[in-house]
Short mmCIF file of C-alpha atoms and ligand atoms in Angstrom, two decimals:
data_model
loop_
_atom_site.label_atom_id
_atom_site.label_comp_id
_atom_site.label_asym_id
_atom_site.label_seq_id
_atom_site.Cartn_x
_atom_site.Cartn_y
_atom_site.Cartn_z
CA MET A 1 -7.85 38.93 -22.79
CA PRO A 2 -8.81 36.16 -24.81
CA ALA A 3 -12.66 36.39 -25.74
CA PHE A 4 -14.88 33.26 -24.69
CA GLU A 5 -18.16 32.11 -25.95
CA GLY A 6 -20.95 30.65 -24.12
CA THR A 7 -20.79 29.74 -20.12
CA PRO A 8 -17.30 29.16 -19.04
CA VAL A 9 -17.10 25.93 -17.28
CA ARG A 10 -14.76 25.79 -14.54
CA ALA A 11 -11.74 23.20 -14.16
CA PRO A 12 -12.20 22.29 -10.50
CA ARG A 13 -9.96 20.57 -8.33
CA PRO A 14 -10.46 17.50 -6.44
CA PHE A 15 -12.78 18.01 -3.60
CA ARG A 16 -14.56 15.89 -1.01
CA VAL A 17 -18.27 16.40 0.66
CA MET A 18 -19.61 14.70 3.73
CA LEU A 19 -22.79 12.96 3.54
CA ASP A 20 -25.40 12.13 6.17
CA PHE A 21 -26.93 8.79 5.58
CA ASP A 22 -29.71 9.41 7.93
CA THR A 23 -30.77 12.93 6.81
CA GLY A 24 -29.40 13.10 3.31
CA SER A 25 -27.32 16.34 3.92
CA LEU A 26 -24.26 17.02 1.25
CA THR A 27 -22.00 19.25 2.89
CA PRO A 28 -21.24 21.61 1.34
CA TYR A 29 -24.16 21.99 -1.33
CA THR A 30 -24.50 24.57 -3.92
CA ASP A 31 -27.88 24.23 -4.85
CA SER A 32 -31.03 22.41 -3.40
CA PHE A 33 -34.52 21.55 -4.61
CA GLU A 34 -37.74 20.85 -3.24
CA ARG A 35 -40.71 19.24 -4.94
CA ARG A 36 -44.31 19.86 -3.42
CA LEU A 37 -47.60 18.04 -4.65
CA SER A 38 -48.48 21.15 -6.60
CA ASP A 39 -45.24 20.87 -8.65
CA MET A 40 -46.31 17.38 -9.80
CA ALA A 41 -49.84 17.03 -9.46
CA VAL A 42 -50.49 15.44 -12.86
CA ALA A 43 -47.98 12.37 -11.55
CA TYR A 44 -50.47 10.64 -9.39
CA GLU A 45 -53.25 8.30 -10.30
CA ASP A 46 -55.74 9.21 -8.06
CA GLN A 47 -56.55 12.92 -9.40
CA ASP A 48 -59.57 13.26 -6.81
CA ALA A 49 -57.14 12.70 -3.62
CA VAL A 50 -54.96 15.30 -5.16
CA ALA A 51 -57.60 17.78 -5.93
CA GLY A 52 -59.04 17.32 -2.32
CA LEU A 53 -55.59 18.02 -0.89
CA LEU A 54 -54.82 21.04 -2.64
CA SER A 55 -58.46 22.61 -2.24
CA ALA A 56 -57.83 22.00 1.36
CA GLY A 57 -54.70 24.05 1.34
CA GLN A 58 -52.50 21.08 1.87
CA ASP A 59 -49.32 21.05 -0.52
CA PRO A 60 -47.05 18.56 1.23
CA VAL A 61 -43.34 18.38 0.49
CA ILE A 62 -42.87 15.20 -1.43
CA TYR A 63 -39.12 15.28 -1.79
CA THR A 64 -36.09 17.77 -1.33
CA GLY A 65 -32.39 17.10 -2.45
CA TYR A 66 -28.91 18.57 -2.58
CA ASP A 67 -26.29 19.05 -5.21
CA ALA A 68 -22.62 19.07 -5.18
CA ASP A 69 -20.61 21.63 -6.91
CA VAL A 70 -19.93 19.95 -10.20
CA PRO A 71 -20.37 21.51 -13.40
CA HIS A 72 -23.38 20.25 -15.62
CA ALA A 73 -20.91 19.74 -18.89
CA ALA A 74 -19.41 16.58 -20.52
CA ASP A 75 -16.87 14.65 -18.64
CA HIS A 76 -18.19 15.79 -15.80
CA LEU A 77 -20.22 13.81 -13.02
CA PRO A 78 -22.86 15.79 -10.95
CA PHE A 79 -24.24 14.03 -8.07
CA ARG A 80 -26.80 14.63 -5.38
CA THR A 81 -28.61 13.23 -2.51
CA THR A 82 -32.61 12.97 -2.51
CA ILE A 83 -34.92 12.68 0.71
CA ILE A 84 -38.32 11.35 -0.18
CA ASN A 85 -40.81 11.94 2.58
CA PRO A 86 -43.00 9.19 4.06
CA GLY A 87 -46.61 9.38 2.78
CA VAL A 88 -49.34 8.61 0.01
CA ILE A 89 -51.70 10.13 -2.16
CA GLY A 90 -54.91 7.96 -2.17
CA SER A 91 -53.01 4.95 -1.86
CA GLU A 92 -49.96 5.53 -4.13
CA PHE A 93 -46.68 6.20 -2.25
CA PHE A 94 -44.77 9.46 -2.64
CA MET A 95 -42.02 9.50 -5.40
CA THR A 96 -39.91 11.46 -7.73
CA LYS A 97 -41.52 12.94 -10.84
CA GLY A 98 -39.31 10.56 -12.90
CA HIS A 99 -37.33 11.42 -16.04
CA HIS A 100 -35.40 10.52 -19.30
CA HIS A 101 -32.11 11.67 -19.73
CA ARG A 102 -32.06 14.12 -22.85
CA ARG A 103 -29.07 12.42 -23.99
CA ASP A 104 -29.10 8.32 -23.64
CA THR A 105 -26.79 8.23 -20.63
CA ALA A 106 -26.57 5.78 -17.55
CA GLU A 107 -26.88 6.88 -13.94
CA ILE A 108 -25.99 5.16 -10.57
CA TYR A 109 -28.02 5.23 -7.41
CA VAL A 110 -26.82 4.21 -4.04
CA GLY A 111 -29.40 3.69 -1.29
CA MET A 112 -28.33 5.63 2.20
CA SER A 113 -31.48 4.83 4.22
CA GLY A 114 -34.99 4.05 4.34
CA SER A 115 -36.72 1.69 1.79
CA GLY A 116 -37.97 2.22 -1.78
CA LEU A 117 -38.50 1.02 -5.14
CA MET A 118 -36.89 2.18 -8.49
CA ILE A 119 -39.47 2.31 -11.35
CA MET A 120 -37.65 1.92 -14.69
CA GLN A 121 -38.77 1.83 -18.50
CA THR A 122 -37.96 2.10 -22.06
CA ARG A 123 -39.43 4.00 -24.77
CA ASP A 124 -40.47 0.97 -26.26
CA GLY A 125 -42.38 -0.16 -23.43
CA HIS A 126 -39.96 -2.61 -21.27
CA ALA A 127 -40.20 -2.06 -17.63
CA ARG A 128 -38.27 -3.20 -14.56
CA SER A 129 -37.93 -2.15 -10.68
CA ALA A 130 -35.20 -2.67 -8.05
CA GLU A 131 -35.47 -2.05 -4.48
CA LEU A 132 -33.26 0.73 -3.55
CA VAL A 133 -32.15 0.02 0.28
CA PRO A 134 -29.24 0.99 2.34
CA SER A 135 -25.98 -0.39 0.64
CA ALA A 136 -27.76 -1.11 -2.74
CA ALA A 137 -26.31 0.20 -5.84
CA VAL A 138 -28.74 0.37 -8.73
CA TYR A 139 -27.61 1.02 -12.47
CA VAL A 140 -30.01 2.87 -14.85
CA PRO A 141 -28.99 1.96 -18.23
CA PRO A 142 -28.90 4.44 -21.13
CA GLY A 143 -32.40 4.95 -22.28
CA TRP A 144 -34.40 4.18 -19.23
CA ALA A 145 -36.72 6.42 -17.67
CA HIS A 146 -36.25 6.12 -13.82
CA ARG A 147 -38.65 7.34 -10.76
CA THR A 148 -37.87 6.68 -7.16
CA VAL A 149 -40.78 5.47 -4.81
CA ASN A 150 -40.68 5.73 -0.90
CA VAL A 151 -42.58 2.54 0.26
CA ALA A 152 -41.87 2.73 3.75
CA ASP A 153 -43.11 5.29 6.75
CA THR A 154 -39.50 6.74 7.06
CA PRO A 155 -37.47 9.19 4.67
CA LEU A 156 -35.86 7.36 2.16
CA VAL A 157 -32.50 8.59 1.07
CA PHE A 158 -30.29 7.94 -1.77
CA LEU A 159 -27.42 9.47 -3.90
CA ALA A 160 -27.34 9.59 -7.44
CA ALA A 161 -24.53 10.17 -9.90
CA TYR A 162 -25.01 11.10 -13.67
CA PRO A 163 -23.04 12.37 -16.72
CA GLY A 164 -22.84 15.97 -16.84
CA ASP A 165 -24.42 16.28 -20.22
CA ALA A 166 -27.11 14.02 -19.39
CA GLY A 167 -30.30 16.52 -19.36
CA HIS A 168 -33.53 16.17 -17.86
CA ASP A 169 -36.60 15.20 -19.74
CA TYR A 170 -39.38 15.46 -17.52
CA GLU A 171 -41.88 16.13 -20.25
CA SER A 172 -42.15 13.02 -21.82
CA VAL A 173 -43.03 11.08 -18.44
CA GLU A 174 -45.48 13.78 -17.69
CA ARG A 175 -47.17 13.07 -20.97
CA LEU A 176 -47.18 9.25 -21.09
CA GLY A 177 -47.00 8.39 -17.38
CA PHE A 178 -45.11 5.07 -16.05
CA SER A 179 -46.75 1.93 -16.73
CA ARG A 180 -46.24 0.59 -13.34
CA ARG A 181 -47.53 2.14 -10.03
CA VAL A 182 -46.66 1.67 -6.56
CA HIS A 183 -49.50 1.57 -3.78
CA ARG A 184 -49.66 0.73 -0.28
CA ARG A 185 -51.04 -2.69 0.59
CA ASP A 186 -51.31 -4.36 3.78
CA GLY A 187 -48.42 -2.66 5.63
CA GLY A 188 -46.07 -3.26 2.38
CA TYR A 189 -46.59 -2.48 -1.40
CA GLU A 190 -47.78 -3.24 -4.51
CA LEU A 191 -46.91 -2.68 -7.98
CA ARG A 192 -49.84 -2.29 -10.24
CA PRO A 193 -49.95 -1.80 -14.07
CA ALA A 194 -51.09 1.79 -14.35
CA ALA A 195 -54.93 2.35 -14.97
CA ALA A 196 -54.37 4.46 -17.70
CA PRO A 197 -50.62 4.57 -18.86
CA ASP A 198 -51.41 6.56 -22.03
CA ARG A 199 -51.74 10.04 -20.89
CA GLU A 200 -52.02 11.17 -24.41
CA PHE A 201 -54.98 8.97 -24.82
CA ARG A 202 -56.79 10.08 -21.51
CA ALA A 203 -56.32 13.56 -21.92
CA GLY A 204 -57.24 13.46 -25.86
CA PRO A 205 -57.67 14.90 -28.55
O1 PA5 B 1 -30.45 12.41 -11.29
C1 PA5 B 1 -31.30 11.60 -10.77
O2 PA5 B 1 -31.96 10.82 -11.45
C2 PA5 B 1 -31.93 11.93 -9.46
O3 PA5 B 1 -30.85 12.51 -8.58
C3 PA5 B 1 -33.11 12.80 -9.43
O4 PA5 B 1 -33.04 13.82 -10.25
C4 PA5 B 1 -33.76 13.13 -8.38
O5 PA5 B 1 -33.95 11.96 -7.21
C5 PA5 B 1 -35.05 13.80 -8.29
O6 PA5 B 1 -35.98 13.42 -9.14
P1 PA5 B 1 -36.52 13.99 -10.31
O7 PA5 B 1 -35.26 14.37 -11.13
O8 PA5 B 1 -37.34 12.91 -11.33
O9 PA5 B 1 -37.39 15.17 -9.93
MN1 MN B 2 -31.53 10.74 -13.88
#
């Protein structure tokens, strides 16, 4: 038997999964994930609202998702569904944590149901947003951090596919925040500049 070093990468055969565009279920899936408010408390602007909910024992599920059985390795193309529940923290809509890819690689998002907004920004301060609705495909270029926000009162469901060696860097987004935030306003949404985009500054020293 030959000796192998590291984690062996399987050579999968072609396969298909079934997607439910309404619920976001991906069948069969290998992994699933769930993020509650307490997993991303620092992400929201209204820290009094966060503290109020958590101290009252309320820790809502913000989003869940399902991963297809694809190796996280170069040359592969992992894909997953995400379902963001409807809701607000203060007046800021439920959203994903958001991240940079560790290696600057692109990603493609496809809207399946509901209505959302993608917030994207570069490390040198450029910012863009794109509505994510059923049948829309949003291209996230290399080097753009991305966060997805549910701006409706129904679940936001979407599919995303990314290079297997992209990696997820949540730390820099947690530290610096996004420069734009999405709040509920008059039955719709409003995109606002973050009150304190420089989290390092706010946190000191
Ligand atoms: O690959 C992606 O960018 C998405 O599938 C996200 O991972 C997913 O929407 C969850 O968001 P986050 O990874 O920021 O928690
Ligand atoms: Mn990504």
